[in-house]
Structures are given as C-alpha cells and as structure tokens.
Amino acid sequence: MNTNQELILIKNGELALKGLNRNTFEAILCKNLRRNLKHIGEFDVQKSQSTIYVFPKTDDADLDLAADRVSKTFGIAAYSRAKMVEKELGAICRACADYFKDTLSLASTFKVEAKRADKSFPHPSPEICATVGEYLLDTFSNLQVDVHNPDVTVVVEIRDFGAFIHALQLPGAGGMPIGTGGKCGLLLSGGIDSPVAAYMMAKRGITLCGIHFASPPYTSERAEQKVVDLLEKITPYTGYAELYVVPFTHIQEEIRDHCPEDLFTLIMRRFMMRCATALAKEKNCEALITGESVGQVASQTIPAMACTEAVTDLPVFRPCIGMDKEEIVTISRKIGTFDISIEPYEDCCTVFTPRHPRTRPKLAMLEQAEQALDVEALVDEALKNTYRRKILY
Ligand code: ATP
Ligand code: MG
C-alpha cells in the first residue's frame, strides 16, 4: 500500500450475522468485491481489522466507477472514499486541506472527527481534532467550526499502516453477500416486477439463475434481448447471473388448441412452473422466485397462485407479493431497470390472453383440462430445446 493514495474504505460495523460467522461473511464479501471490480480496472481488495480496503493498483483506475460498484455490492453497511496519508500530524493537516479543498472552499462550517485505532500514535484524538481544525481555519478564511450541524465533517483515522482521511460514510447496499444464501431459479419476464424480485432476493445473498420463456414468432428476438438487458443491468447487484431461455411456443399452441379459453393463462403458468422446477433442480437451485403481487392480474389471486404452485415441490418466493405497483416502480427506478422494462415488446404471457380469465380456479378443473395434453412430453421437449444466453457484467 502506498501512502498518498485515494482508496475506498468499507466498514460493516456490527452486522447481523446470525448463522454465518464474520470471517466467512467477510471472505465471501471480499471475493464478490474482487469479481465486481474485475471488469472495470485493477484493484486490490484487502481486509484488516474488520475494515475492507479497496486500492486502485494503477493510476488510471476509475475510482468513481469502483465506488459505484461498491455501493451496489450486498453485504456492505457503509463505505467512504478516503485518502491514505503518512502518520504524521503535519502531513495529515496538509492532506486534509488539499483533499477537501473543493468542498471546504464552498462550505461555511465544518468539524473534525478523529479516531486513533493505533494507540502508538503519539497524539490523542482531541489533539488531532484541534490541530487539524486550526490548520483548516487558517487555510480557508470562509470557515467556522460547528460541532453540532457542520456543512462538512472531516474524519481522520489513525490505523496500523497509515492515516486515513475521509468525509462522512455513505450508506451501502445492505443485505448479505451474494453466495451466502444459496441459489434460486428466477422466472424473469421483461416486465417491471420480476427484475425487482431479483434485486430483493439477491439482497439476501441469493445467487440467481434466470429462466425466461420465449414464444417465437409470437414474441420477438428483441423481447428476448430485453430480458438479457435487464439481467445485465442488475448484475452489479446480483454478481454473476445465468440466463436460460425456454422455447414455449409449442406448449402455448397446444393449450390454445386443446384447453378451455378461460383457463389458458393458468395452464400456461403451471407449465412455466413445471419447466422452471425441472431446470432449477438441474442447476442446483433450491427454490423459485417470481415477481407476482396479490391481485395484480387475474392469475395472481390467491386461488390462482395456489393452482400454479401445486405443480412444483420447490418453495416459491414472491418478494413483491405485498407491494403496490408504485412501490415496485420506485425500486425499479432505483436499480435502473424501469426504462428497459417499459420498452414495448410482447411477453409470452400476453400472447393468446383469454377475454375472461378465471380468477377463482379449482385445481380439479385445471387437472381435468390438462388431460387433453401430453404434459410430460411437452415439458421434456421444451427443456431439451432450452438454451443459455451469455450475460455480460
Ligand atoms: P412482470 O413485471 O414480472 O412481468 P407482470 O405483472 O407482467 O410482472 P405476469 O406477466 O403476470 O406479471 O407474470 C408474473 C410473474 O411470472 C413474473 O413476475 C415472472 O416472475 C413470471 N413470468 C411471466 N412471464 C414470464 C416469462 N416470459 N418468462 C419467465 N417468467 C415469466
Ligand atoms: Mg410480465
């Protein structure tokens, strides 16, 4: 580590680590950070005394982009950009004035906070605050001290291998590091809800395996690309993501030709669940995730969801279940998927939609209607023709 270098400091404080010890948690978090930063430049990720340090290894490394990636990495409570300085009070004063010159020259008030983790440093914290504070008052004639409500807070930390100066911490993405919560099959449409469901489950440390049903020529290549774009948009949060595309045309045509129109959507959704379950198990997933929300559409009433869930023996997680559309939209804007989700391409769910879908179906009714189909052969055929799409991140 060089002194006089800008870097990112990550601190997790007291994390809720039930069931996972701190070392495992931090080791996975460091691995995820290395992976998330790998594609944007050369960075060193190191852990020391419950702080994780992200150092640029080259002069041209983009620290703005790295900070953005850090802010989207789950398992981080708070982080800050910092400057590393030699552990000498004069050097610290000069570095504070230089590092904060843009904000301090525009501010009216400030305060200095000091933490001395390295007790061998000869100056106690109050002395560090007083010395740095005086130096800044001398340097910036516009400034006054306000310890209660300052415009700018300058933090000085004396640690084992250097002094660090930084502003107040920024909130991290929270949650658990990806990979600590197992793996789930994500039913991903091109809509607004399922990318939000993906984000919410990834936040709990779950690795995602995307599953998308496509019905060409009723759905276009562009609709499939939209799903790839959505997944790429959330990979800074989800880390690694896979996407499997299941050809769904034959299944939908068979339902259209042989089943009652009012049951079409529900039978189709039961087929989605069957295919997703088989595929998810093959990919070592332990549960399925959907973007369903109670009452949003006819197929999302409680009886309808009970009927679709009846064909799978995997747990089905629906993180949006109790949310209003407005709340879902707010998250989708925050994670940057909204603008892609509203691109107008057909989803297979909107192909052959019944005029009067049933909202209170009975399981027996659906099982009866499905007898007109060779369910197993249709599922097998769809899975045989399933293909993997490459996701960039
Ligand atoms: P979304 O924004 O998730 O598309 P929606 O309101 O359009 O929400 P539906 O189309 O009824 O919801 O679908 C409900 C859920 O079923 C979706 O959230 C998604 O998990 C799954 N789903 C729908 N269509 C597909 C598809 N083509 N491929 C994979 N999963 C799908
Ligand atoms: Mg949809």
Tab-separated table of C-alpha atoms and ligand atoms in Angstrom:
chain	number	residue	atom	x	y	z
A	1	MET	CA	0.000	0.000	0.000
A	2	ASN	CA	1.334	3.439	-0.880
A	3	THR	CA	0.646	6.448	1.211
A	4	ASN	CA	-0.886	9.431	-0.534
A	5	GLN	CA	-3.299	7.283	-2.414
A	6	GLU	CA	-7.068	7.552	-2.790
A	7	LEU	CA	-8.999	4.405	-1.944
A	8	ILE	CA	-12.346	3.117	-0.673
A	9	LEU	CA	-12.875	2.080	2.940
A	10	ILE	CA	-15.660	-0.357	3.732
A	11	LYS	CA	-16.899	-0.812	7.262
A	12	ASN	CA	-19.619	-3.092	8.329
A	13	GLY	CA	-19.992	-2.173	11.958
A	14	GLU	CA	-21.989	-4.740	13.867
A	15	LEU	CA	-23.590	-6.857	11.199
A	16	ALA	CA	-26.473	-9.183	11.846
A	17	LEU	CA	-24.508	-12.335	11.244
A	18	LYS	CA	-26.813	-14.955	12.608
A	19	GLY	CA	-25.864	-18.362	11.273
A	20	LEU	CA	-22.775	-17.152	9.478
A	21	ASN	CA	-19.559	-16.247	11.160
A	22	ARG	CA	-17.858	-12.977	10.488
A	23	ASN	CA	-14.819	-14.483	8.785
A	24	THR	CA	-16.894	-16.454	6.288
A	25	PHE	CA	-19.072	-13.418	5.630
A	26	GLU	CA	-16.102	-11.132	5.033
A	27	ALA	CA	-14.228	-13.659	2.904
A	28	ILE	CA	-17.249	-14.015	0.590
A	29	LEU	CA	-17.734	-10.259	0.534
A	30	CYS	CA	-14.086	-9.719	-0.490
A	31	LYS	CA	-14.417	-12.341	-3.221
A	32	ASN	CA	-17.575	-10.640	-4.518
A	33	LEU	CA	-15.874	-7.236	-4.477
A	34	ARG	CA	-12.937	-8.602	-6.474
A	35	ARG	CA	-15.355	-10.068	-9.008
A	36	ASN	CA	-17.448	-6.874	-9.220
A	37	LEU	CA	-14.346	-4.743	-9.753
A	38	LYS	CA	-12.501	-7.112	-12.070
A	39	HIS	CA	-14.094	-5.748	-15.236
A	40	ILE	CA	-13.578	-2.065	-14.524
A	41	GLY	CA	-9.866	-1.860	-13.704
A	42	GLU	CA	-7.143	-3.209	-11.470
A	43	PHE	CA	-7.979	-3.019	-7.784
A	44	ASP	CA	-6.637	-4.664	-4.691
A	45	VAL	CA	-9.172	-5.751	-2.073
A	46	GLN	CA	-7.716	-6.339	1.390
A	47	LYS	CA	-9.182	-6.899	4.791
A	48	SER	CA	-7.658	-5.735	8.049
A	49	GLN	CA	-9.235	-5.198	11.492
A	50	SER	CA	-12.829	-5.538	10.250
A	51	THR	CA	-12.277	-2.922	7.548
A	52	ILE	CA	-12.044	-3.767	3.864
A	53	TYR	CA	-9.737	-1.597	1.766
A	54	VAL	CA	-10.164	-1.190	-1.990
A	55	PHE	CA	-6.959	0.187	-3.525
A	56	PRO	CA	-6.512	1.133	-7.163
A	57	LYS	CA	-3.438	-0.671	-8.496
A	58	THR	CA	-2.877	1.678	-11.426
A	59	ASP	CA	-3.025	5.450	-11.815
A	60	ASP	CA	-5.767	5.319	-14.413
A	61	ALA	CA	-8.108	3.112	-12.359
A	62	ASP	CA	-11.554	4.735	-12.257
A	63	LEU	CA	-12.370	5.235	-8.583
A	64	ASP	CA	-15.785	6.801	-9.349
A	65	LEU	CA	-16.857	3.635	-11.115
A	66	ALA	CA	-15.333	1.481	-8.382
A	67	ALA	CA	-17.282	3.446	-5.744
A	68	ASP	CA	-20.463	2.902	-7.759
A	69	ARG	CA	-19.800	-0.864	-7.839
A	70	VAL	CA	-19.040	-0.891	-4.118
A	71	SER	CA	-22.317	0.945	-3.447
A	72	LYS	CA	-24.170	-1.891	-5.210
A	73	THR	CA	-22.396	-4.796	-3.545
A	74	PHE	CA	-24.627	-6.510	-0.988
A	75	GLY	CA	-23.250	-7.100	2.484
A	76	ILE	CA	-21.870	-3.568	2.879
A	77	ALA	CA	-23.426	-1.328	5.533
A	78	ALA	CA	-21.383	1.813	4.818
A	79	TYR	CA	-18.369	2.944	2.850
A	80	SER	CA	-16.349	6.049	2.171
A	81	ARG	CA	-13.762	7.278	-0.247
A	82	ALA	CA	-10.612	8.114	1.621
A	83	LYS	CA	-7.079	9.351	1.195
A	84	MET	CA	-4.251	7.440	2.779
A	85	VAL	CA	-1.525	9.627	4.306
A	86	GLU	CA	1.678	9.185	6.227
A	87	LYS	CA	1.107	9.012	10.014
A	88	GLU	CA	2.488	12.466	10.809
A	89	LEU	CA	0.332	15.332	12.035
A	90	GLY	CA	1.733	17.974	9.654
A	91	ALA	CA	1.240	15.710	6.643
A	92	ILE	CA	-2.303	14.926	7.816
A	93	CYS	CA	-3.162	18.639	8.094
A	94	ARG	CA	-1.858	19.415	4.615
A	95	ALA	CA	-3.603	16.377	3.125
A	96	CYS	CA	-6.948	17.387	4.711
A	97	ALA	CA	-6.715	20.874	3.256
A	98	ASP	CA	-5.844	19.504	-0.160
A	99	TYR	CA	-8.261	16.549	-0.255
A	100	PHE	CA	-11.254	18.625	0.884
A	101	LYS	CA	-10.348	21.879	-0.857
A	102	ASP	CA	-13.347	21.892	-3.224
A	103	THR	CA	-15.963	21.247	-0.545
A	104	LEU	CA	-14.302	23.326	2.181
A	105	SER	CA	-13.894	26.403	0.000
A	106	LEU	CA	-17.667	26.377	-0.649
A	107	ALA	CA	-18.726	25.480	2.917
A	108	SER	CA	-19.409	27.827	5.850
A	109	THR	CA	-18.964	25.399	8.721
A	110	PHE	CA	-17.032	22.215	9.436
A	111	LYS	CA	-15.835	19.945	12.166
A	112	VAL	CA	-13.044	17.388	12.508
A	113	GLU	CA	-13.547	13.932	13.991
A	114	ALA	CA	-10.562	11.786	14.882
A	115	LYS	CA	-10.233	8.095	15.738
A	116	ARG	CA	-6.956	6.674	16.931
A	117	ALA	CA	-7.076	2.902	16.421
A	118	ASP	CA	-3.265	2.775	16.534
A	119	LYS	CA	-2.563	3.729	20.148
A	120	SER	CA	1.158	4.029	19.437
A	121	PHE	CA	0.445	7.248	17.520
A	122	PRO	CA	1.709	9.940	19.937
A	123	HIS	CA	-1.201	12.408	19.598
A	124	PRO	CA	-4.542	11.602	21.218
A	125	SER	CA	-7.765	12.177	19.272
A	126	PRO	CA	-8.688	15.587	20.791
A	127	GLU	CA	-5.241	16.893	19.857
A	128	ILE	CA	-5.616	15.626	16.280
A	129	CYS	CA	-9.005	17.383	16.018
A	130	ALA	CA	-7.660	20.629	17.420
A	131	THR	CA	-4.510	20.700	15.261
A	132	VAL	CA	-6.251	19.789	12.010
A	133	GLY	CA	-9.153	22.153	12.826
A	134	GLU	CA	-6.813	25.100	13.376
A	135	TYR	CA	-4.900	24.369	10.197
A	136	LEU	CA	-8.130	24.328	8.183
A	137	LEU	CA	-9.347	27.570	9.797
A	138	ASP	CA	-6.058	29.199	8.841
A	139	THR	CA	-6.227	27.870	5.295
A	140	PHE	CA	-9.889	28.652	4.493
A	141	SER	CA	-10.964	32.119	5.652
A	142	ASN	CA	-14.620	31.304	4.857
A	143	LEU	CA	-14.837	28.591	7.504
A	144	GLN	CA	-16.113	28.410	11.059
A	145	VAL	CA	-16.318	25.430	13.370
A	146	ASP	CA	-19.755	23.980	14.118
A	147	VAL	CA	-19.615	20.734	16.052
A	148	HIS	CA	-23.402	20.194	16.024
A	149	ASN	CA	-24.509	20.747	12.456
A	150	PRO	CA	-21.476	21.247	10.199
A	151	ASP	CA	-21.665	21.524	6.401
A	152	VAL	CA	-18.594	19.293	6.144
A	153	THR	CA	-17.235	16.678	8.529
A	154	VAL	CA	-13.570	15.778	8.106
A	155	VAL	CA	-12.744	12.382	9.581
A	156	VAL	CA	-9.159	11.410	10.441
A	157	GLU	CA	-8.440	7.795	11.365
A	158	ILE	CA	-5.057	6.606	12.548
A	159	ARG	CA	-4.673	2.932	11.734
A	160	ASP	CA	-1.829	0.449	11.823
A	161	PHE	CA	-0.454	1.058	8.373
A	162	GLY	CA	-1.409	4.654	7.717
A	163	ALA	CA	-3.631	7.615	8.439
A	164	PHE	CA	-6.875	7.874	6.519
A	165	ILE	CA	-8.869	10.999	5.892
A	166	HIS	CA	-12.398	10.933	4.618
A	167	ALA	CA	-15.817	12.566	4.774
A	168	LEU	CA	-18.825	11.004	6.488
A	169	GLN	CA	-19.646	7.492	5.365
A	170	LEU	CA	-22.180	6.795	2.647
A	171	PRO	CA	-24.800	4.102	3.114
A	172	GLY	CA	-24.006	0.805	1.391
A	173	ALA	CA	-26.480	-1.548	-0.303
A	174	GLY	CA	-27.014	-3.525	2.923
A	175	GLY	CA	-28.159	-7.148	2.783
A	176	MET	CA	-25.974	-10.242	2.694
A	177	PRO	CA	-23.123	-11.039	0.274
A	178	ILE	CA	-24.238	-12.921	-2.830
A	179	GLY	CA	-23.468	-16.595	-2.393
A	180	THR	CA	-24.310	-16.805	1.299
A	181	GLY	CA	-27.994	-17.592	0.738
A	182	GLY	CA	-27.955	-20.438	-1.797
A	183	LYS	CA	-29.195	-20.392	-5.379
A	184	CYS	CA	-32.690	-19.842	-6.812
A	185	GLY	CA	-34.322	-20.092	-10.227
A	186	LEU	CA	-35.688	-16.661	-11.162
A	187	LEU	CA	-38.678	-16.512	-13.512
A	188	LEU	CA	-37.728	-13.402	-15.406
A	189	SER	CA	-40.143	-11.731	-17.813
A	190	GLY	CA	-39.471	-8.412	-19.484
A	191	GLY	CA	-41.798	-6.637	-17.060
A	192	ILE	CA	-41.255	-4.319	-14.137
A	193	ASP	CA	-41.834	-6.749	-11.273
A	194	SER	CA	-39.525	-9.692	-11.834
A	195	PRO	CA	-36.261	-7.651	-12.004
A	196	VAL	CA	-37.300	-6.040	-8.707
A	197	ALA	CA	-37.968	-9.504	-7.247
A	198	ALA	CA	-34.475	-10.476	-8.434
A	199	TYR	CA	-32.912	-7.488	-6.702
A	200	MET	CA	-34.749	-8.161	-3.451
A	201	MET	CA	-33.751	-11.819	-3.245
A	202	ALA	CA	-30.168	-11.086	-4.321
A	203	LYS	CA	-30.048	-8.654	-1.416
A	204	ARG	CA	-30.483	-11.628	0.901
A	205	GLY	CA	-27.365	-13.221	-0.550
A	206	ILE	CA	-29.034	-15.441	-3.125
A	207	THR	CA	-27.325	-16.386	-6.395
A	208	LEU	CA	-29.756	-16.173	-9.303
A	209	CYS	CA	-30.323	-18.447	-12.237
A	210	GLY	CA	-32.565	-16.611	-14.719
A	211	ILE	CA	-35.259	-18.544	-16.571
A	212	HIS	CA	-37.160	-16.895	-19.410
A	213	PHE	CA	-39.945	-18.332	-21.554
A	214	ALA	CA	-39.986	-17.166	-25.149
A	215	SER	CA	-42.609	-17.880	-27.799
A	216	PRO	CA	-41.237	-17.021	-31.215
A	217	PRO	CA	-42.621	-15.906	-33.615
A	218	TYR	CA	-45.313	-14.512	-31.296
A	219	THR	CA	-42.560	-12.930	-29.226
A	220	SER	CA	-39.623	-11.283	-30.956
A	221	GLU	CA	-35.847	-11.619	-30.706
A	222	ARG	CA	-35.964	-8.069	-29.325
A	223	ALA	CA	-38.190	-9.213	-26.432
A	224	GLU	CA	-35.608	-11.844	-25.526
A	225	GLN	CA	-32.804	-9.297	-25.796
A	226	LYS	CA	-34.760	-7.067	-23.422
A	227	VAL	CA	-34.527	-9.786	-20.762
A	228	VAL	CA	-30.776	-10.085	-21.358
A	229	ASP	CA	-30.504	-6.279	-20.997
A	230	LEU	CA	-32.459	-6.391	-17.727
A	231	LEU	CA	-30.234	-9.055	-16.276
A	232	GLU	CA	-27.120	-7.177	-17.346
A	233	LYS	CA	-28.493	-4.062	-15.672
A	234	ILE	CA	-28.808	-5.816	-12.330
A	235	THR	CA	-25.571	-7.812	-12.398
A	236	PRO	CA	-23.744	-5.085	-10.411
A	237	TYR	CA	-26.152	-6.082	-7.603
A	238	THR	CA	-26.587	-9.771	-8.309
A	239	GLY	CA	-22.983	-10.513	-9.227
A	240	TYR	CA	-22.800	-13.489	-11.527
A	241	ALA	CA	-26.045	-14.306	-13.374
A	242	GLU	CA	-27.023	-17.029	-15.820
A	243	LEU	CA	-29.984	-16.944	-18.177
A	244	TYR	CA	-31.737	-19.918	-19.729
A	245	VAL	CA	-34.322	-19.357	-22.422
A	246	VAL	CA	-37.077	-21.978	-22.657
A	247	PRO	CA	-38.900	-22.177	-26.014
A	248	PHE	CA	-42.564	-22.016	-25.084
A	249	THR	CA	-44.371	-21.732	-28.435
A	250	HIS	CA	-45.398	-25.360	-28.829
A	251	ILE	CA	-46.762	-25.544	-25.286
A	252	GLN	CA	-48.805	-22.378	-25.781
A	253	GLU	CA	-50.204	-23.547	-29.125
A	254	GLU	CA	-51.186	-26.901	-27.638
A	255	ILE	CA	-53.012	-25.159	-24.766
A	256	ARG	CA	-54.735	-22.796	-27.195
A	257	ASP	CA	-55.857	-25.696	-29.396
A	258	HIS	CA	-56.960	-28.143	-26.706
A	259	CYS	CA	-57.947	-26.329	-23.488
A	260	PRO	CA	-60.824	-24.023	-22.462
A	261	GLU	CA	-60.010	-20.389	-23.157
A	262	ASP	CA	-60.771	-19.129	-19.637
A	263	LEU	CA	-58.110	-21.484	-18.199
A	264	PHE	CA	-55.456	-20.687	-20.757
A	265	THR	CA	-53.303	-18.375	-18.609
A	266	LEU	CA	-53.387	-20.628	-15.578
A	267	ILE	CA	-52.488	-23.765	-17.508
A	268	MET	CA	-49.682	-21.841	-19.173
A	269	ARG	CA	-48.399	-20.693	-15.783
A	270	ARG	CA	-48.492	-24.249	-14.488
A	271	PHE	CA	-46.323	-25.241	-17.454
A	272	MET	CA	-43.913	-22.426	-16.623
A	273	MET	CA	-43.670	-23.748	-13.082
A	274	ARG	CA	-43.095	-27.329	-14.252
A	275	CYS	CA	-40.343	-26.341	-16.695
A	276	ALA	CA	-38.754	-23.935	-14.203
A	277	THR	CA	-38.764	-26.580	-11.476
A	278	ALA	CA	-37.005	-29.168	-13.644
A	279	LEU	CA	-34.474	-26.659	-14.927
A	280	ALA	CA	-33.855	-25.168	-11.484
A	281	LYS	CA	-33.165	-28.596	-9.993
A	282	GLU	CA	-30.768	-29.401	-12.807
A	283	LYS	CA	-28.879	-26.184	-11.995
A	284	ASN	CA	-28.802	-26.914	-8.248
A	285	CYS	CA	-31.348	-24.282	-7.275
A	286	GLU	CA	-33.268	-24.723	-4.042
A	287	ALA	CA	-36.296	-22.521	-4.751
A	288	LEU	CA	-38.055	-20.422	-7.398
A	289	ILE	CA	-38.609	-16.654	-7.451
A	290	THR	CA	-41.389	-14.779	-9.260
A	291	GLY	CA	-42.468	-11.138	-9.432
A	292	GLU	CA	-46.081	-11.875	-8.510
A	293	SER	CA	-48.100	-9.485	-6.322
A	294	VAL	CA	-51.513	-10.353	-4.889
A	295	GLY	CA	-54.381	-9.215	-7.060
A	296	GLN	CA	-52.254	-7.523	-9.715
A	297	VAL	CA	-53.742	-9.588	-12.548
A	298	ALA	CA	-56.244	-12.465	-12.771
A	299	SER	CA	-53.515	-15.099	-12.432
A	300	GLN	CA	-52.277	-13.534	-9.197
A	301	THR	CA	-55.255	-14.124	-6.937
A	302	ILE	CA	-54.616	-16.478	-4.031
A	303	PRO	CA	-56.572	-19.410	-5.594
A	304	ALA	CA	-54.745	-18.849	-8.907
A	305	MET	CA	-51.332	-18.845	-7.249
A	306	ALA	CA	-52.295	-21.957	-5.250
A	307	CYS	CA	-53.060	-23.717	-8.539
A	308	THR	CA	-49.766	-22.729	-10.179
A	309	GLU	CA	-47.801	-23.628	-7.072
A	310	ALA	CA	-49.409	-27.071	-6.926
A	311	VAL	CA	-47.178	-28.395	-9.724
A	312	THR	CA	-43.879	-27.626	-8.014
A	313	ASP	CA	-42.278	-29.129	-4.944
A	314	LEU	CA	-39.789	-26.261	-4.636
A	315	PRO	CA	-40.502	-23.280	-2.370
A	316	VAL	CA	-41.755	-20.318	-4.439
A	317	PHE	CA	-40.579	-16.905	-3.224
A	318	ARG	CA	-42.553	-13.838	-4.274
A	319	PRO	CA	-40.820	-10.831	-2.688
A	320	CYS	CA	-43.220	-8.346	-4.362
A	321	ILE	CA	-46.303	-10.146	-3.050
A	322	GLY	CA	-47.460	-7.397	-0.669
A	323	MET	CA	-46.246	-4.406	-2.648
A	324	ASP	CA	-48.199	-1.827	-4.638
A	325	LYS	CA	-47.120	-1.183	-8.219
A	326	GLU	CA	-45.906	2.260	-7.119
A	327	GLU	CA	-43.544	0.716	-4.581
A	328	ILE	CA	-42.260	-1.769	-7.137
A	329	VAL	CA	-41.724	1.037	-9.662
A	330	THR	CA	-39.751	3.054	-7.096
A	331	ILE	CA	-37.304	0.163	-6.651
A	332	SER	CA	-37.120	-0.493	-10.368
A	333	ARG	CA	-36.150	3.145	-10.959
A	334	LYS	CA	-33.556	2.949	-8.203
A	335	ILE	CA	-31.903	-0.131	-9.685
A	336	GLY	CA	-32.140	1.236	-13.221
A	337	THR	CA	-34.393	-1.427	-14.761
A	338	PHE	CA	-37.544	0.677	-15.197
A	339	ASP	CA	-36.639	2.242	-18.555
A	340	ILE	CA	-35.830	-1.164	-20.038
A	341	SER	CA	-38.927	-2.805	-18.531
A	342	ILE	CA	-41.273	-0.328	-20.195
A	343	GLU	CA	-39.882	-0.960	-23.683
A	344	PRO	CA	-42.911	-2.182	-25.633
A	345	TYR	CA	-42.154	-5.803	-26.586
A	346	GLU	CA	-44.596	-8.679	-26.240
A	347	ASP	CA	-44.108	-11.218	-23.463
A	348	CYS	CA	-45.376	-14.758	-23.922
A	349	CYS	CA	-47.869	-14.046	-21.113
A	350	THR	CA	-49.633	-11.556	-23.349
A	351	VAL	CA	-49.927	-13.973	-26.279
A	352	PHE	CA	-53.347	-15.665	-26.590
A	353	THR	CA	-54.712	-13.991	-23.439
A	354	PRO	CA	-58.261	-15.092	-22.627
A	355	ARG	CA	-61.039	-12.482	-22.778
A	356	HIS	CA	-62.432	-13.619	-19.403
A	357	PRO	CA	-59.681	-15.324	-17.375
A	358	ARG	CA	-60.802	-17.258	-14.327
A	359	THR	CA	-59.815	-15.641	-11.047
A	360	ARG	CA	-61.071	-18.363	-8.650
A	361	PRO	CA	-59.956	-21.563	-10.359
A	362	LYS	CA	-60.320	-25.015	-8.840
A	363	LEU	CA	-57.351	-27.345	-9.054
A	364	ALA	CA	-59.504	-30.226	-10.253
A	365	MET	CA	-60.758	-28.098	-13.126
A	366	LEU	CA	-57.207	-27.444	-14.315
A	367	GLU	CA	-56.083	-31.037	-13.896
A	368	GLN	CA	-59.093	-32.152	-15.891
A	369	ALA	CA	-58.365	-29.685	-18.703
A	370	GLU	CA	-54.701	-30.727	-18.840
A	371	GLN	CA	-55.691	-34.307	-19.592
A	372	ALA	CA	-56.105	-33.190	-23.189
A	373	LEU	CA	-52.326	-32.599	-23.319
A	374	ASP	CA	-49.241	-34.799	-23.081
A	375	VAL	CA	-47.842	-32.709	-20.241
A	376	GLU	CA	-44.647	-34.655	-19.659
A	377	ALA	CA	-43.665	-34.809	-23.325
A	378	LEU	CA	-44.274	-31.077	-23.764
A	379	VAL	CA	-42.122	-30.215	-20.762
A	380	ASP	CA	-39.367	-32.572	-21.915
A	381	GLU	CA	-39.377	-31.087	-25.387
A	382	ALA	CA	-39.170	-27.518	-24.043
A	383	LEU	CA	-36.284	-28.408	-21.746
A	384	LYS	CA	-34.446	-30.250	-24.494
A	385	ASN	CA	-34.539	-27.082	-26.611
A	386	THR	CA	-33.623	-24.716	-23.792
A	387	TYR	CA	-30.516	-22.640	-24.437
A	388	ARG	CA	-28.214	-20.446	-22.425
A	389	ARG	CA	-27.686	-16.737	-23.132
A	390	LYS	CA	-24.449	-15.034	-22.332
A	391	ILE	CA	-24.706	-12.233	-19.769
A	392	LEU	CA	-22.047	-9.541	-19.623
A	393	TYR	CA	-21.167	-7.923	-16.346
B	1	ATP	P1	-43.501	-8.673	-14.509
B	1	ATP	O1	-43.019	-7.300	-14.387
B	1	ATP	O2	-42.752	-9.545	-13.618
B	1	ATP	O3	-43.567	-9.173	-15.903
B	1	ATP	P2	-46.363	-8.806	-14.577
B	1	ATP	O4	-47.250	-8.015	-13.802
B	1	ATP	O5	-46.233	-8.589	-16.031
B	1	ATP	O6	-44.957	-8.669	-13.910
B	1	ATP	P3	-47.113	-11.519	-15.130
B	1	ATP	O7	-46.829	-11.313	-16.554
B	1	ATP	O8	-48.445	-11.939	-14.705
B	1	ATP	O9	-46.685	-10.293	-14.243
B	1	ATP	O10	-46.103	-12.584	-14.582
B	1	ATP	C1	-45.975	-12.885	-13.240
B	1	ATP	C2	-44.612	-13.487	-12.999
B	1	ATP	O11	-44.438	-14.654	-13.804
B	1	ATP	C3	-43.500	-12.569	-13.414
B	1	ATP	O12	-43.166	-11.673	-12.402
B	1	ATP	C4	-42.378	-13.545	-13.687
B	1	ATP	O13	-41.779	-13.978	-12.485
B	1	ATP	C5	-43.130	-14.719	-14.298
B	1	ATP	N1	-43.145	-14.599	-15.778
B	1	ATP	C6	-44.067	-14.015	-16.572
B	1	ATP	N2	-43.737	-14.110	-17.857
B	1	ATP	C7	-42.555	-14.771	-17.899
B	1	ATP	C8	-41.660	-15.171	-18.943
B	1	ATP	N3	-41.914	-14.909	-20.215
B	1	ATP	N4	-40.547	-15.832	-18.604
B	1	ATP	C9	-40.254	-16.091	-17.298
B	1	ATP	N5	-41.054	-15.735	-16.282
B	1	ATP	C10	-42.180	-15.075	-16.571
B	2	MG	MG	-44.860	-9.770	-17.128
